[in-house]
């Protein structure tokens, strides 16, 4: 994939032009491509696309970014390294090899051509290749201040390349090529003296000296008329040489000499590097590269400016000093360093900062001008032509940094900041993250003593984990241990475990985590500070920006703005996901543990308890509202809905927050579970059980049985603790429903749990919920081999449904009646019930229930001797299950389908289907499904003429079916084992297993299967009672 900006903005993949969209979308793409491989903040993108923020710009930007991400994904093709748009460090990054973007390829070629000692012909070839990339005006057709700035920067680079190419061509002896190209360009850029000088030289070399002198006269006239000045010394020198008839070698421009150390004062202001600094080797190497070479990469800004951004205590200053010390030899004219935070909270003014730098550069205080602008001009003048590294520590914002950036090439600037000074021209923002766990332990060992850490490694790991891997906190913990050599490490670990006193423990001397966090907090405006305090009250491990709206009871867009403010201050972080956004397309954020503890302290001191409680209740109510909205659009409905009177908080446009219900549930999964647990702890049981019930259909579609079980057990305990009988019934019904799917919920009391739910629903008059409970109870009875008892329960449920019930209740009831009829051998009755279930599910768009009904119909048609109808229904069911990405449903259908293929003697198809089913069941840890597949695998081996292999699979299936108490499956396996023994000539063993199978079928009440087994026994000579 290639991106072209040197002309009309274009992109192509495999030689095929891509549709880059509207002019505004092309501006977004260009704004990312100009910084390919580097993150661009949301604010910077808005500034580049709209010049300034306008109403709705943030949302429109997200739309464009989504379309660009889709465009890149669709165009990836067979490219082993496709371009991707990813979320990084509070912004977006176009992840692509920079050489695939023409502006960067141009800059790289220009930098290579400038390399010292490069043969002229090679230099000319590089410049010729660079100029071939130029297709016209850069960003052609794109308007705006940013596009104009980029065009101007590219124009300067283009002219530099043209002049360098012309010099090279003249040196290798091809002046005519230079004349041809530069004649038109001189007309296009009539005031560019270097261009005119090169044209004059080439004209002189081809014998057109008169035209060369005419070019000079035209340049002098235009400069006088338009700028009121004369040509510069270079053009004048060429003009004089032509007049004197000097040979061509005398006309070359004199190279600018490199800055050399002189008698001028050379500042060396860098602090000492920390002796116990650990880790970050790759980051240090990258920063050294950026600062050492970024000025020669063809970027629009000649002075490289790199900003290390991150929260307080993350180690930005220590890292900056490490990098700067390694660069001392590259900046022989000096190293300036300044802490821009004067004291603990007050930022140094620009004027004061310039004054300190001017004094460091040797300017007497008496002659330093009072005006900051004049100081800045003098500062830039003193640094012109020098190689000086400028380190600006603790910058508050871009306004504090920009005046301190030198004006010309040769220098470099390294900044540290808690915010993102993205407005500094050409700045490269580099996020500084917490340490890796092993690095944090190593730092602790450097300070507290390596032998102590080695001897108590587990305690050391707990300490750094409780410090949140924050370097400042780890350093304090190490210092406290160093001062107390008699302490065991687990003593400090235990003290840190208490969140109420953790920040009190992380203080030693002038190092204080609380004070460091306070600096960032105090710089927040009141709304952002309140947002941080309220976010800290939530137990959610991460969250999307919309959560701030219910917490503060404000507009969603305003909440998103506050989230961005907190992210820019590094008080919250964007979650580093693969695509940097969650499954719902929203950026997710999280709060560092120590920041959360600090913010909770501030909340307790600043906000009253009723206010804090109301904020949390609104947020949990918003999760409930959105979960209900998402659940109502899922293609699945297991049971009737039961609603609580819990308070809700409804956003004005829920569809905008839940564009895809499954994706939303996936993104919010951990937060929803945390919300349920938090509601239980606060005693808001109605909110807890309602939210847990809203998650069931999602848990079912994604086979999240552990989540389902955990949330309902937590809710059940809370409801019983607080006397919430309705919530207890909902939780009991949910746990019983789960027990029909997986053994993890079959705890021994699952039947009494469902009976309890049924009794409570009956007492409250909720007939649909009571019918659901009876249906669940019937399913559990059927699974235990009590088909007739299940049928009685379903009769009772049917009477409740007949008098009016939720359609989900009727759908579940008809499906279960079909399964019970199947296991009792009543295949035509089962088919009728399955058909009624299918009709209801189709009417309401419940695709999962459609697949369930089709699967049952497939089994029943096979039992009725209609194998082609059976396979047709099963294949349709499988298509739906694949469409839903419902893995356990796919596995069950594949298992049944494998059996049907086997009955049609399609052995290869049967084997493939059963292999897929078994792999899915193993991944999902569903032993009941594994047992069913092994039964069919055994019968497949038997059909293939390998009864010994069949017995191996069938023996394992029998053991699993008995362990899972699945008598219907056990009976079929026993019958198959008998057939395998019969195939091996062991009639005694065969009859033994057939008799056992007949007895189990008889106990189940399945007379049809009893009859089939009797036929086997009759053929073998065994009397059939």
Coordinates of N, CA and C in Angstrom, one line a residue, residues 396-402 420-424:
X396 N 4.5 23.0 31.4 CA 3.0 23.1 31.7 C 2.2 22.9 30.5
X397 N 2.7 23.6 29.4 CA 1.9 23.5 28.1 C 2.8 24.0 27.0
X398 N 2.2 24.0 25.8 CA 2.9 24.3 24.6 C 3.3 25.8 24.6
X399 N 2.5 26.7 25.2 CA 2.9 28.1 25.3 C 4.2 28.3 26.0
X400 N 4.5 27.5 27.0 CA 5.7 27.6 27.8 C 6.9 27.0 27.0
X401 N 6.7 26.2 26.0 CA 7.7 25.5 25.3 C 8.1 26.2 24.0
X402 N 7.1 26.6 23.2 CA 7.4 27.1 21.9 C 8.4 28.3 21.9
X420 N 0.1 17.0 27.1 CA 0.6 16.8 25.8 C 0.7 18.1 25.1
X421 N 2.0 18.7 25.0 CA 2.1 20.0 24.3 C 2.1 19.8 22.8
X422 N 1.0 19.3 22.3 CA 0.8 19.0 20.9 C 0.9 20.2 20.0
X423 N 0.6 21.4 20.5 CA 0.6 22.6 19.6 C 2.0 23.1 19.3
X424 N 3.1 22.6 19.9 CA 4.4 23.0 19.6 C 4.7 22.5 18.2

